[in-house]
Amino acid sequence: MDSESSRLRDDPDVKVMMAGSTLRKVKSRSWKKPRHFRLLEDGLTIWYKSRWAGKGHSTFSVTELEAVREGHQSEVLQSTADEFPADHCFTLVFHGRQGNLDLVADSPLEARAWIQGVRKLIHKAQTMDEKERLDQWVWDWFQKADKNKDGKMNFKEVRKLLKMMNIDMNEEHALHLFTMADSSGSGSLEIEQFVHFYKLLTQRDEVWKVFQDYSGDGEKLLLEELENFLKMEQQEGGWSTQHALELIDHYEPSDSAKKQGAMSLDGFQMYLCSQEGSIFNPEHRGLYQDMSQPLSHYFISSSHNTYLLEDQLRGQSSLEAYIQALKRGCRCVEVDAWDGSDGEPVVYHGHTWTSKILFRDIISTLKEYAFKASDFPVILSLENHCGVEQQKVMAQHLSQILGDTLLSNLLDGQMLQQLPSPQELRGKILLKAKKIGGVEDCLDETLTDEVSDEEEMANGDAAEDPPADSNKKSKSKLSRELSDLVVYCKSVHFHGFEHARSNGKCYEMSSFSESKAKRLAKETGTDFVQYNTRQLSRIYPSGLRTDSSNYNPQDMWNVGCQIVALNFQTAGLEMDLNDGLFRQNGCCGYVLKPDFMRDGNTRFTPEKPEERQGYRPLRLSIQVISGQQLPKVNQKEGSIVDPLVRVEIYGSPQDQTKDETSHINNNGFNPLWNETLNFVVYTPELALVRFVVEDYDKASRNDFIGQFTLPFKCIQTGYRHIHLLSRDGRAIPPASLFVNITISGLT
């Protein structure tokens, strides 16, 4: 291992972890059991088991951890605070949707060692470069395969390892590589020889071929040859000389090649596998959009029933669900508030068996986590089922806990012609709820405190079609204190586009169920796009989706709806699209809409994109070349995947299409397809492209292996790697696809 790893091993905290500790694992007030935890020799894997059980043990990698929280910083540890002192307690937080691990040490000293040790290891894992990551990966495999732990691997162990790695290789070829790597002829490989074996195994002929096309001597790329490659293949314009020098400096491992200003095959492969060689344009990764336009000009990452971690009927309501959504860059969270039994409002999914949380705890969580992933504004969408008394309590909590983070007055000198911008609202939380009168009437004390209750009937689809006798609309009382906290997001009932054009205020916003929004998009697309240039609209899933499934957000983005609320807790295609759209612009949760969706007089309709100004369809050609180290789907020993790649386009109705390669039998390690898929994209500004890898199964549905989704406008052309993500949206290095992408005008 490298010197930093050995430095870490000598660290006193890491030493405590390697020696092992008995920690109490806590799941609830009644479930708390001692488990033996220790850090394995690889410095990355944490192993634990119950001390008495036989063989059963669990492991997880430090790379799966996002953070360590100290003290009583989870709902579980708060509920047992009277039993375990804070300085004994800590929480391991995992990436993605995996639940936390709450642990209690025997002493503050031991807790401290684990907290600091894990933090150092997380930092190390996050700062590893590509080469270290790969070395770590190879080391992990060596550890897994060295069954008798003698630090050597014989051929039998190597054959087993190839199966574990998803490689179906004939014995003769495997033995040939083994013999080449076994330089001492001892019949077994030590770690250095195993690294050599792994290199022989992962030699990429398809990368070598591209390298050969541009290298004069077949050994290296001279500066001019690398420049040539960047211009011709990667479509890089004038700055390719400067860029070629930077790439050599950054990725070339050999000092002698660096001195010549040249790049070896190793350096070339490293560049192609890096972030710069990835399909996602690095210039779009950070904040690159204009953030000074009105809020209505942005798509906003939004969550539905944020308090739920599972389904809508019996699921657990949890503060963790808010933390997870906010950390993923979500900028609109939802709260369903009901009268609590002791004067404290509670949040849960009304009339169901979901558990309850205190409103004030959610607001405290919001205060702490709102701006960790992004400092652009968060909208708190309040569905208020409380009586006037507890509404006052909510208003107090909002004001006292959030302080001046809560926006409760108009911004200085704001004209109410249009909404303020994300830039002007940085670091602010906005309340979306009903309001007595308008923002301009704040000073008018004569206004009644009754508001019509027809706006959203329990968030179900029933709200779309009020009953025939809707003249007898029920009125509900609204507390003036709560009403006064609503500024730019006043909930109102939608009375049609005509009414909005003549009477609508920019700060008034309506909510639409997915079916109503879909109908409006189909029947009056242009009206909907125009409406969304000035006012916000929020879309929510149908009340029938009790399993927390999601609708396709693309249909709503196509007409410019900003707040398209999804169940963040549910992985799958819809959340892949949401993650894909918001992966750009610094993952800040705001993406600027295309210019033809920001102009109030736009003629754009997704049904007929050709009728807009600046219409320019593009041809997208994707040569799917190869795959690298795809994870196994079935953990049964001896099972190996038969992968295929499908490319799916989401966008205006004309653009919804997909195509796939054939499947390759028994090769998840380095399948070669060399197949080209061609598409025409009519509204490239709105399109998302999703790459999916599946394990082909002729008898049943294919199994999911990995995916990556990105906006069409963020694609880099040329030879690129696509770094695959798990179903949960987590990175699964080093699994990737190697493609060659061309984009051209439709002539």
CSV table of N, CA, C and O in Angstrom, one decimal, residues 436-505:
chain,number,residue,atom,x,y,z
A,436,ILE,N,-54.0,35.2,3.9
A,436,ILE,CA,-55.2,36.1,4.0
A,436,ILE,C,-54.9,37.3,3.1
A,436,ILE,O,-53.9,38.0,3.4
A,437,GLY,N,-55.6,37.5,2.0
A,437,GLY,CA,-55.3,38.7,1.1
A,437,GLY,C,-54.0,38.5,0.4
A,437,GLY,O,-53.4,37.4,0.3
A,438,GLY,N,-53.5,39.6,-0.2
A,438,GLY,CA,-52.3,39.5,-1.0
A,438,GLY,C,-51.1,40.1,-0.2
A,438,GLY,O,-51.3,40.6,0.9
A,439,VAL,N,-50.0,40.0,-0.9
A,439,VAL,CA,-48.7,40.5,-0.2
A,439,VAL,C,-48.9,42.0,0.0
A,439,VAL,O,-48.4,42.6,1.0
A,440,GLU,N,-49.5,42.7,-1.0
A,440,GLU,CA,-49.7,44.2,-0.9
A,440,GLU,C,-50.6,44.6,0.2
A,440,GLU,O,-50.5,45.7,0.7
A,441,ASP,N,-51.5,43.6,0.7
A,441,ASP,CA,-52.5,44.0,1.7
A,441,ASP,C,-52.0,43.7,3.1
A,441,ASP,O,-52.8,43.8,4.0
A,442,CYS,N,-50.7,43.5,3.3
A,442,CYS,CA,-50.2,43.1,4.6
A,442,CYS,C,-50.7,44.1,5.7
A,442,CYS,O,-50.8,43.7,6.8
A,443,LEU,N,-50.9,45.3,5.3
A,443,LEU,CA,-51.2,46.3,6.4
A,443,LEU,C,-52.7,46.4,6.6
A,443,LEU,O,-53.1,47.2,7.5
A,444,ASP,N,-53.5,45.8,5.8
A,444,ASP,CA,-54.9,45.9,5.8
A,444,ASP,C,-55.5,45.0,6.9
A,444,ASP,O,-55.6,43.8,6.7
A,445,GLU,N,-55.8,45.6,8.1
A,445,GLU,CA,-56.3,44.8,9.2
A,445,GLU,C,-57.8,44.4,9.0
A,445,GLU,O,-58.3,43.6,9.8
A,446,THR,N,-58.5,44.9,8.0
A,446,THR,CA,-59.9,44.6,7.9
A,446,THR,C,-60.2,43.3,7.2
A,446,THR,O,-61.3,42.8,7.2
A,447,LEU,N,-59.2,42.7,6.7
A,447,LEU,CA,-59.4,41.5,5.9
A,447,LEU,C,-59.9,40.3,6.8
A,447,LEU,O,-59.4,40.2,7.9
A,448,THR,N,-60.8,39.5,6.2
A,448,THR,CA,-61.3,38.4,7.0
A,448,THR,C,-60.2,37.3,7.1
A,448,THR,O,-59.3,37.2,6.2
A,449,ASP,N,-60.3,36.5,8.1
A,449,ASP,CA,-59.2,35.5,8.3
A,449,ASP,C,-59.8,34.1,7.8
A,449,ASP,O,-59.3,33.1,8.3
A,450,GLU,N,-60.8,34.1,6.9
A,450,GLU,CA,-61.3,32.9,6.4
A,450,GLU,C,-60.8,32.7,5.0
A,450,GLU,O,-60.8,33.6,4.2
A,451,VAL,N,-60.3,31.5,4.7
A,451,VAL,CA,-59.9,31.3,3.3
A,451,VAL,C,-60.6,30.0,2.8
A,451,VAL,O,-61.0,29.1,3.5
A,452,SER,N,-60.8,30.0,1.5
A,452,SER,CA,-61.6,28.9,0.8
A,452,SER,C,-60.7,27.7,1.0
A,452,SER,O,-59.5,27.7,0.8
A,453,ASP,N,-61.4,26.6,1.2
A,453,ASP,CA,-60.7,25.3,1.5
A,453,ASP,C,-60.7,24.4,0.2
A,453,ASP,O,-60.4,23.2,0.3
A,454,GLU,N,-61.0,25.0,-0.9
A,454,GLU,CA,-61.2,24.1,-2.1
A,454,GLU,C,-59.8,23.8,-2.8
A,454,GLU,O,-59.7,23.0,-3.6
A,455,GLU,N,-58.8,24.5,-2.3
A,455,GLU,CA,-57.6,24.5,-3.1
A,455,GLU,C,-57.0,23.1,-3.3
A,455,GLU,O,-56.7,22.7,-4.4
A,456,GLU,N,-56.8,22.4,-2.2
A,456,GLU,CA,-56.2,21.1,-2.3
A,456,GLU,C,-56.9,20.2,-1.3
A,456,GLU,O,-56.7,20.3,-0.1
A,457,MET,N,-57.8,19.3,-1.8
A,457,MET,CA,-58.5,18.5,-0.9
A,457,MET,C,-57.7,17.3,-0.5
A,457,MET,O,-57.6,16.3,-1.3
A,458,ALA,N,-57.0,17.4,0.6
A,458,ALA,CA,-56.2,16.2,1.1
A,458,ALA,C,-55.3,15.7,0.0
A,458,ALA,O,-54.9,14.6,0.0
A,459,ASN,N,-54.9,16.6,-0.9
A,459,ASN,CA,-53.8,16.3,-1.9
A,459,ASN,C,-54.2,15.1,-2.8
A,459,ASN,O,-53.4,14.6,-3.5
A,460,GLY,N,-55.5,14.7,-2.7
A,460,GLY,CA,-55.9,13.6,-3.6
A,460,GLY,C,-56.4,14.2,-4.9
A,460,GLY,O,-56.6,15.4,-5.1
A,461,ASP,N,-56.7,13.3,-5.9
A,461,ASP,CA,-57.1,13.8,-7.2
A,461,ASP,C,-58.5,14.4,-7.1
A,461,ASP,O,-58.9,15.1,-8.1
A,462,ALA,N,-59.2,14.1,-6.0
A,462,ALA,CA,-60.6,14.7,-5.9
A,462,ALA,C,-60.6,16.2,-6.1
A,462,ALA,O,-61.5,16.8,-6.5
A,463,ALA,N,-59.4,16.8,-5.7
A,463,ALA,CA,-59.4,18.3,-5.7
A,463,ALA,C,-59.6,18.8,-7.1
A,463,ALA,O,-59.8,20.0,-7.3
A,464,GLU,N,-59.4,18.0,-8.1
A,464,GLU,CA,-59.5,18.5,-9.5
A,464,GLU,C,-60.9,18.9,-9.9
A,464,GLU,O,-61.1,19.8,-10.7
A,465,ASP,N,-61.9,18.1,-9.4
A,465,ASP,CA,-63.2,18.3,-9.9
A,465,ASP,C,-64.1,18.6,-8.7
A,465,ASP,O,-64.6,17.7,-8.1
A,466,PRO,N,-64.3,19.9,-8.3
A,466,PRO,CA,-65.1,20.2,-7.1
A,466,PRO,C,-66.5,19.7,-7.3
A,466,PRO,O,-67.0,19.6,-8.5
A,467,PRO,N,-67.2,19.2,-6.3
A,467,PRO,CA,-68.5,18.7,-6.4
A,467,PRO,C,-69.5,19.8,-7.0
A,467,PRO,O,-69.2,21.0,-6.9
A,468,ALA,N,-70.6,19.3,-7.5
A,468,ALA,CA,-71.5,20.2,-8.2
A,468,ALA,C,-72.0,21.4,-7.3
A,468,ALA,O,-72.1,22.5,-7.7
A,469,ASP,N,-72.2,21.1,-6.0
A,469,ASP,CA,-72.7,22.2,-5.1
A,469,ASP,C,-71.5,22.9,-4.5
A,469,ASP,O,-71.5,23.3,-3.3
A,470,SER,N,-70.5,23.2,-5.3
A,470,SER,CA,-69.3,23.8,-4.7
A,470,SER,C,-69.5,25.2,-4.3
A,470,SER,O,-68.6,25.9,-3.9
A,471,ASN,N,-70.7,25.8,-4.5
A,471,ASN,CA,-70.9,27.1,-4.0
A,471,ASN,C,-70.8,27.1,-2.5
A,471,ASN,O,-70.5,28.1,-1.8
A,472,LYS,N,-71.2,26.0,-1.9
A,472,LYS,CA,-71.1,25.9,-0.4
A,472,LYS,C,-69.7,25.5,0.0
A,472,LYS,O,-69.5,24.6,0.8
A,473,LYS,N,-68.7,26.2,-0.6
A,473,LYS,CA,-67.3,25.8,-0.3
A,473,LYS,C,-67.1,25.9,1.2
A,473,LYS,O,-67.5,26.9,1.8
A,474,SER,N,-66.4,24.9,1.8
A,474,SER,CA,-66.1,25.0,3.2
A,474,SER,C,-65.0,26.1,3.4
A,474,SER,O,-64.2,26.3,2.6
A,475,LYS,N,-65.1,26.8,4.5
A,475,LYS,CA,-64.1,27.8,4.8
A,475,LYS,C,-63.3,27.3,6.0
A,475,LYS,O,-63.9,26.7,6.9
A,476,SER,N,-62.0,27.6,6.0
A,476,SER,CA,-61.3,27.2,7.2
A,476,SER,C,-60.6,28.4,7.7
A,476,SER,O,-60.2,29.3,7.0
A,477,LYS,N,-60.5,28.5,9.0
A,477,LYS,CA,-59.9,29.6,9.7
A,477,LYS,C,-58.4,29.6,9.5
A,477,LYS,O,-57.8,28.5,9.6
A,478,LEU,N,-57.8,30.7,9.3
A,478,LEU,CA,-56.3,30.8,9.1
A,478,LEU,C,-55.8,31.8,10.2
A,478,LEU,O,-56.4,32.8,10.4
A,479,SER,N,-54.7,31.4,10.8
A,479,SER,CA,-54.2,32.3,11.8
A,479,SER,C,-53.4,33.4,11.1
A,479,SER,O,-52.6,33.1,10.2
A,480,ARG,N,-53.6,34.6,11.5
A,480,ARG,CA,-53.0,35.8,10.9
A,480,ARG,C,-51.4,35.6,11.1
A,480,ARG,O,-50.7,35.9,10.1
A,481,GLU,N,-51.0,35.1,12.2
A,481,GLU,CA,-49.5,35.0,12.5
A,481,GLU,C,-48.9,34.1,11.4
A,481,GLU,O,-47.8,34.4,10.9
A,482,LEU,N,-49.6,33.0,11.1
A,482,LEU,CA,-49.0,32.1,10.1
A,482,LEU,C,-49.1,32.7,8.7
A,482,LEU,O,-48.2,32.7,7.9
A,483,SER,N,-50.3,33.3,8.4
A,483,SER,CA,-50.5,33.9,7.1
A,483,SER,C,-49.4,35.0,6.8
A,483,SER,O,-49.0,35.1,5.7
A,484,ASP,N,-49.0,35.8,7.8
A,484,ASP,CA,-48.1,36.8,7.6
A,484,ASP,C,-46.7,36.3,7.2
A,484,ASP,O,-45.9,37.1,6.7
A,485,LEU,N,-46.4,35.0,7.5
A,485,LEU,CA,-45.1,34.5,7.1
A,485,LEU,C,-45.0,34.1,5.6
A,485,LEU,O,-43.9,33.7,5.2
A,486,VAL,N,-46.2,34.1,5.0
A,486,VAL,CA,-46.2,33.7,3.5
A,486,VAL,C,-45.9,35.0,2.7
A,486,VAL,O,-46.6,36.0,2.8
A,487,VAL,N,-44.9,35.0,1.9
A,487,VAL,CA,-44.5,36.2,1.1
A,487,VAL,C,-44.6,35.9,-0.4
A,487,VAL,O,-45.6,36.3,-1.1
A,488,TYR,N,-43.7,35.1,-0.9
A,488,TYR,CA,-43.6,34.9,-2.4
A,488,TYR,C,-44.3,33.6,-2.9
A,488,TYR,O,-44.3,33.3,-4.1
A,489,CYS,N,-44.8,32.8,-2.0
A,489,CYS,CA,-45.4,31.5,-2.4
A,489,CYS,C,-46.8,31.4,-1.7
A,489,CYS,O,-47.0,30.5,-0.8
A,490,LYS,N,-47.8,32.1,-2.2
A,490,LYS,CA,-49.1,32.0,-1.7
A,490,LYS,C,-49.9,31.0,-2.5
A,490,LYS,O,-50.0,31.0,-3.7
A,491,SER,N,-50.4,29.9,-1.8
A,491,SER,CA,-51.2,28.9,-2.4
A,491,SER,C,-52.5,29.4,-2.8
A,491,SER,O,-53.3,29.9,-1.9
A,492,VAL,N,-52.9,29.2,-4.1
A,492,VAL,CA,-54.2,29.6,-4.5
A,492,VAL,C,-54.8,28.5,-5.4
A,492,VAL,O,-54.1,27.6,-5.9
A,493,HIS,N,-56.1,28.4,-5.5
A,493,HIS,CA,-56.8,27.5,-6.4
A,493,HIS,C,-56.6,27.9,-7.8
A,493,HIS,O,-56.6,29.1,-8.1
A,494,PHE,N,-56.4,27.0,-8.7
A,494,PHE,CA,-56.2,27.3,-10.2
A,494,PHE,C,-57.5,27.5,-10.8
A,494,PHE,O,-58.4,26.6,-10.8
A,495,HIS,N,-57.8,28.7,-11.4
A,495,HIS,CA,-59.0,29.0,-12.1
A,495,HIS,C,-58.9,29.0,-13.6
A,495,HIS,O,-59.7,29.7,-14.3
A,496,GLY,N,-57.8,28.4,-14.2
A,496,GLY,CA,-57.7,28.4,-15.6
A,496,GLY,C,-56.6,29.4,-16.1
A,496,GLY,O,-56.4,30.4,-15.4
A,497,PHE,N,-56.1,29.2,-17.2
A,497,PHE,CA,-55.0,30.1,-17.7
A,497,PHE,C,-55.5,31.5,-18.1
A,497,PHE,O,-54.7,32.5,-17.9
A,498,GLU,N,-56.7,31.6,-18.6
A,498,GLU,CA,-57.2,32.9,-18.9
A,498,GLU,C,-57.3,33.8,-17.7
A,498,GLU,O,-56.9,34.9,-17.7
A,499,HIS,N,-57.9,33.2,-16.6
A,499,HIS,CA,-58.0,33.9,-15.4
A,499,HIS,C,-56.6,34.4,-14.8
A,499,HIS,O,-56.4,35.5,-14.4
A,500,ALA,N,-55.7,33.4,-14.9
A,500,ALA,CA,-54.3,33.7,-14.4
A,500,ALA,C,-53.7,34.9,-15.2
A,500,ALA,O,-53.0,35.7,-14.7
A,501,ARG,N,-53.9,34.9,-16.6
A,501,ARG,CA,-53.3,35.9,-17.4
A,501,ARG,C,-53.8,37.3,-17.0
A,501,ARG,O,-53.1,38.3,-17.0
A,502,SER,N,-55.1,37.4,-16.7
A,502,SER,CA,-55.7,38.7,-16.4
A,502,SER,C,-55.6,39.1,-14.9
A,502,SER,O,-55.5,40.2,-14.6
A,503,ASN,N,-55.7,38.1,-14.0
A,503,ASN,CA,-55.7,38.4,-12.6
A,503,ASN,C,-54.5,37.9,-11.8
A,503,ASN,O,-54.4,38.3,-10.6
A,504,GLY,N,-53.8,36.9,-12.3
A,504,GLY,CA,-52.8,36.2,-11.5
A,504,GLY,C,-51.7,37.1,-11.1
A,504,GLY,O,-51.2,38.0,-11.8
A,505,LYS,N,-51.2,36.9,-9.8
A,505,LYS,CA,-50.1,37.6,-9.3
A,505,LYS,C,-48.9,36.7,-9.4
A,505,LYS,O,-49.0,35.5,-9.2
